[in-house]
CSV table of C-alpha atoms in Angstrom, one decimal:
chain,number,residue,atom,x,y,z
A,25,UNK,CA,282.1,-56.3,232.4
A,26,UNK,CA,280.9,-59.9,231.8
A,27,UNK,CA,283.5,-61.2,234.3
A,28,UNK,CA,286.4,-59.2,232.9
A,29,UNK,CA,288.2,-56.7,235.1
A,30,UNK,CA,288.7,-53.1,234.2
A,31,UNK,CA,292.4,-53.5,233.5
A,32,UNK,CA,291.7,-56.6,231.3
A,33,UNK,CA,289.2,-54.6,229.2
A,34,UNK,CA,291.7,-51.7,228.9
A,35,UNK,CA,294.3,-54.2,227.6
A,36,UNK,CA,291.9,-55.5,225.0
A,37,UNK,CA,290.9,-52.0,224.0
A,38,UNK,CA,294.5,-50.8,223.7
A,39,UNK,CA,295.5,-53.5,221.3
A,40,UNK,CA,292.7,-52.7,219.0
A,41,UNK,CA,293.2,-49.0,219.1
A,42,UNK,CA,296.9,-49.3,218.5
A,43,UNK,CA,296.4,-51.6,215.5
A,44,UNK,CA,293.7,-49.3,214.0
A,45,UNK,CA,295.7,-46.1,214.6
A,46,UNK,CA,298.9,-47.5,213.2
A,47,UNK,CA,297.1,-48.9,210.1
A,48,UNK,CA,295.2,-45.6,209.6
A,49,UNK,CA,298.5,-43.7,209.4
A,50,UNK,CA,300.0,-45.8,206.6
A,51,UNK,CA,296.9,-47.1,204.8
A,52,UNK,CA,295.0,-43.8,204.7
A,53,UNK,CA,295.5,-43.8,200.9
A,54,UNK,CA,293.0,-46.6,200.6
A,55,UNK,CA,290.6,-44.8,202.9
A,56,UNK,CA,290.5,-41.8,200.5
A,57,UNK,CA,290.7,-44.0,197.4
A,58,UNK,CA,287.3,-42.8,196.0
A,59,UNK,CA,288.7,-39.3,195.7
A,60,UNK,CA,291.6,-40.7,193.5
A,61,UNK,CA,289.0,-42.1,191.1
A,62,UNK,CA,286.7,-39.0,191.0
A,63,UNK,CA,289.6,-36.6,190.4
A,64,UNK,CA,291.3,-38.8,187.8
A,65,UNK,CA,294.4,-39.1,189.9
A,66,UNK,CA,294.2,-42.8,189.6
A,67,UNK,CA,294.8,-42.5,185.8
A,68,UNK,CA,298.1,-40.8,186.6
A,69,UNK,CA,299.0,-43.5,189.0
A,70,UNK,CA,298.4,-46.2,186.5
A,71,UNK,CA,300.8,-44.8,183.9
A,72,UNK,CA,303.7,-44.6,186.4
A,73,UNK,CA,306.2,-47.5,186.6
A,74,UNK,CA,305.6,-48.1,190.3
A,75,UNK,CA,303.0,-50.5,191.6
A,76,UNK,CA,299.5,-49.2,192.2
A,77,UNK,CA,299.4,-50.4,195.8
A,78,UNK,CA,302.7,-48.8,196.6
A,79,UNK,CA,301.6,-45.5,195.1
A,80,UNK,CA,298.2,-45.5,196.9
A,81,UNK,CA,299.9,-46.2,200.2
A,82,UNK,CA,302.4,-43.4,199.8
A,83,UNK,CA,299.8,-40.9,198.3
A,84,UNK,CA,298.4,-40.1,201.8
A,85,UNK,CA,300.2,-40.7,205.1
A,86,UNK,CA,298.7,-38.9,208.0
A,87,UNK,CA,301.1,-38.9,210.8
A,88,UNK,CA,298.8,-36.7,212.8
A,89,UNK,CA,296.9,-40.0,213.5
A,90,UNK,CA,299.7,-41.1,215.7
A,91,UNK,CA,298.1,-39.0,218.5
A,92,UNK,CA,295.5,-41.8,218.9
A,93,UNK,CA,298.3,-44.4,218.7
A,94,UNK,CA,300.1,-42.7,221.6
A,95,UNK,CA,296.8,-42.6,223.5
A,96,UNK,CA,296.5,-46.3,223.1
A,97,UNK,CA,300.1,-46.8,224.1
A,98,UNK,CA,299.5,-44.9,227.4
A,99,UNK,CA,296.5,-47.1,228.1
A,100,UNK,CA,298.6,-50.2,227.4
A,101,UNK,CA,301.4,-49.0,229.8
A,102,UNK,CA,298.8,-48.7,232.5
A,103,UNK,CA,297.0,-52.0,231.7
A,104,UNK,CA,300.0,-54.2,231.5
A,105,UNK,CA,301.0,-54.1,235.2
A,106,UNK,CA,297.4,-53.7,236.4
A,107,UNK,CA,295.9,-56.6,234.5
A,108,UNK,CA,297.5,-59.2,236.7
A,109,UNK,CA,299.0,-61.1,233.7
A,110,UNK,CA,302.3,-62.9,234.4
A,111,UNK,CA,304.3,-61.7,231.4
A,112,UNK,CA,306.2,-64.7,230.4
A,113,UNK,CA,307.7,-65.0,226.9
A,114,UNK,CA,304.6,-66.6,225.4
A,115,UNK,CA,302.3,-63.8,226.8
A,116,UNK,CA,304.6,-61.1,225.3
A,117,UNK,CA,304.7,-63.0,222.0
A,118,UNK,CA,300.9,-63.2,222.0
A,119,UNK,CA,300.5,-59.5,222.7
A,120,UNK,CA,302.8,-58.7,219.7
A,121,UNK,CA,300.9,-61.1,217.5
A,122,UNK,CA,297.6,-59.4,218.5
A,123,UNK,CA,299.0,-56.1,217.3
A,124,UNK,CA,300.4,-57.4,214.1
A,125,UNK,CA,297.2,-59.4,213.3
A,126,UNK,CA,295.2,-56.3,214.0
A,127,UNK,CA,297.2,-54.2,211.5
A,128,UNK,CA,296.7,-56.9,208.8
A,129,UNK,CA,292.9,-57.1,209.4
A,130,UNK,CA,292.4,-53.3,209.4
A,131,UNK,CA,294.6,-53.0,206.3
A,132,UNK,CA,292.4,-55.6,204.6
A,133,UNK,CA,289.3,-53.6,205.5
A,134,UNK,CA,290.8,-50.4,204.0
A,135,UNK,CA,291.7,-52.3,200.8
A,136,UNK,CA,288.2,-53.8,200.6
A,137,UNK,CA,286.7,-50.3,201.0
A,138,UNK,CA,288.9,-49.1,198.1
A,139,UNK,CA,287.9,-52.0,196.0
A,140,UNK,CA,284.2,-51.2,196.2
A,141,UNK,CA,285.0,-47.8,194.9
A,142,UNK,CA,285.7,-49.2,191.5
A,143,UNK,CA,282.1,-50.3,191.2
A,144,UNK,CA,280.4,-47.4,192.9
A,145,UNK,CA,282.8,-44.4,192.2
A,146,UNK,CA,281.8,-43.0,195.6
A,147,UNK,CA,282.9,-44.7,198.8
A,148,UNK,CA,280.3,-46.8,200.6
A,149,UNK,CA,279.6,-45.4,204.0
A,150,UNK,CA,278.4,-48.8,205.3
A,151,UNK,CA,282.0,-49.9,205.2
A,152,UNK,CA,282.6,-47.6,208.2
A,153,UNK,CA,280.6,-50.2,210.2
A,154,UNK,CA,283.5,-52.6,209.7
A,155,UNK,CA,286.4,-50.1,210.0
A,156,UNK,CA,285.4,-47.6,212.6
A,157,UNK,CA,282.8,-50.0,213.9
A,158,UNK,CA,285.4,-52.7,214.6
A,159,UNK,CA,287.4,-50.2,216.5
A,160,UNK,CA,284.4,-49.3,218.7
A,161,UNK,CA,283.4,-53.0,219.2
A,162,UNK,CA,287.0,-53.7,220.1
A,163,UNK,CA,286.7,-51.6,223.3
A,164,UNK,CA,285.4,-54.7,225.0
A,165,UNK,CA,286.0,-58.4,224.6
A,166,UNK,CA,283.8,-59.5,221.8
A,167,UNK,CA,281.9,-62.2,223.7
A,168,UNK,CA,279.9,-59.5,225.5
A,169,UNK,CA,278.0,-58.7,222.3
A,170,UNK,CA,276.5,-62.2,222.0
A,171,UNK,CA,277.3,-65.4,220.0
A,172,UNK,CA,275.9,-64.0,216.7
A,173,UNK,CA,278.2,-61.0,216.7
A,174,UNK,CA,281.2,-63.1,217.8
A,175,UNK,CA,280.6,-65.5,214.9
A,176,UNK,CA,280.3,-62.6,212.4
A,177,UNK,CA,283.6,-61.1,213.7
A,178,UNK,CA,285.3,-64.5,213.5
A,179,UNK,CA,284.2,-66.0,210.2
A,180,UNK,CA,283.3,-62.9,208.1
A,181,UNK,CA,285.3,-59.9,209.4
A,182,UNK,CA,288.0,-61.7,211.4
A,183,UNK,CA,288.4,-59.2,214.2
A,184,UNK,CA,288.1,-61.9,216.9
A,185,UNK,CA,291.1,-63.7,215.5
A,186,UNK,CA,293.4,-61.1,216.9
A,187,UNK,CA,291.3,-59.5,219.5
A,188,UNK,CA,289.2,-62.0,221.4
A,189,UNK,CA,290.7,-65.5,221.2
A,190,UNK,CA,294.4,-64.5,221.9
A,191,UNK,CA,293.1,-62.3,224.6
A,192,UNK,CA,291.6,-65.3,226.4
A,193,UNK,CA,295.0,-67.0,226.3
A,194,UNK,CA,296.7,-63.7,227.5
A,195,UNK,CA,294.6,-63.5,230.7
A,196,UNK,CA,294.7,-67.2,231.4
A,197,UNK,CA,291.1,-68.2,230.4
A,198,UNK,CA,292.5,-70.9,228.1
A,199,UNK,CA,295.7,-72.8,227.9
A,200,UNK,CA,295.4,-73.6,224.2
A,201,UNK,CA,298.7,-72.4,222.8
A,202,UNK,CA,297.3,-72.2,219.3
A,203,UNK,CA,295.7,-69.0,220.4
A,204,UNK,CA,299.2,-67.4,220.4
A,205,UNK,CA,299.5,-67.7,216.6
A,206,UNK,CA,295.8,-67.3,215.7
A,207,UNK,CA,296.3,-63.6,214.9
A,208,UNK,CA,298.5,-64.6,212.0
A,209,UNK,CA,295.4,-65.8,210.2
A,210,UNK,CA,294.5,-62.1,209.9
A,211,UNK,CA,297.2,-61.9,207.3
A,212,UNK,CA,295.3,-64.4,205.2
A,213,UNK,CA,292.4,-62.0,205.2
A,214,UNK,CA,294.5,-59.7,203.0
A,215,UNK,CA,294.4,-62.2,200.2
A,216,UNK,CA,290.7,-62.0,199.3
A,217,UNK,CA,290.7,-58.3,200.0
A,218,UNK,CA,293.6,-57.7,197.6
A,219,UNK,CA,292.1,-60.2,195.1
A,220,UNK,CA,288.8,-58.1,195.0
A,221,UNK,CA,290.9,-54.9,194.6
A,222,UNK,CA,292.7,-56.4,191.6
A,223,UNK,CA,289.4,-57.5,190.1
A,224,UNK,CA,288.1,-53.9,190.4
A,225,UNK,CA,291.3,-52.5,189.0
A,226,UNK,CA,291.0,-54.9,186.0
A,227,UNK,CA,287.6,-53.5,185.2
A,228,UNK,CA,288.4,-49.8,185.9
A,229,UNK,CA,287.4,-47.2,183.3
A,230,UNK,CA,288.5,-43.7,183.6
A,231,UNK,CA,285.9,-41.2,184.9
A,232,UNK,CA,287.2,-38.7,182.4
A,233,UNK,CA,288.0,-36.1,185.0
């Protein structure tokens, strides 16, 4: 596909699916956050001494989602030797950074989805374009979708920061070592997402449920 081998595409896909599945297991509370508002459960959370984020994270943990994580792991086990990558320390480090960066970006998207719920009460289905949609887009290197989509997923929803650019270094298409640490910028994406969540929380009014 667009010059990438089958094993390389599988490697790219496995990283995205692993990151998404892992995040979905532990950040599921933000994915069902509109329900907490509608049922009044959020009011109960707010009067407890623990932090809101901690309580939302622990309110729903779906370990059944690990099935998809293990599926991605099996794909990864096949793709690592088949991809032809020479696994030196920097390539192993890059692969680990891709996974961690993906967890941060997907967690930010879940938090952003929850933040919108403060203003709409119900969840916004269009956010699935960025959560589930990013997982689907991540099945292939993002460059195959065109320059416009690549820029969108670099500067707006930073999927490419952990999926595409480090992947190019991984398979030897670039020797720029900055690509190794580029996924760490995904953690910066959490800052505006959390800030928007705090803004919504400051304006929250009970639904009276």
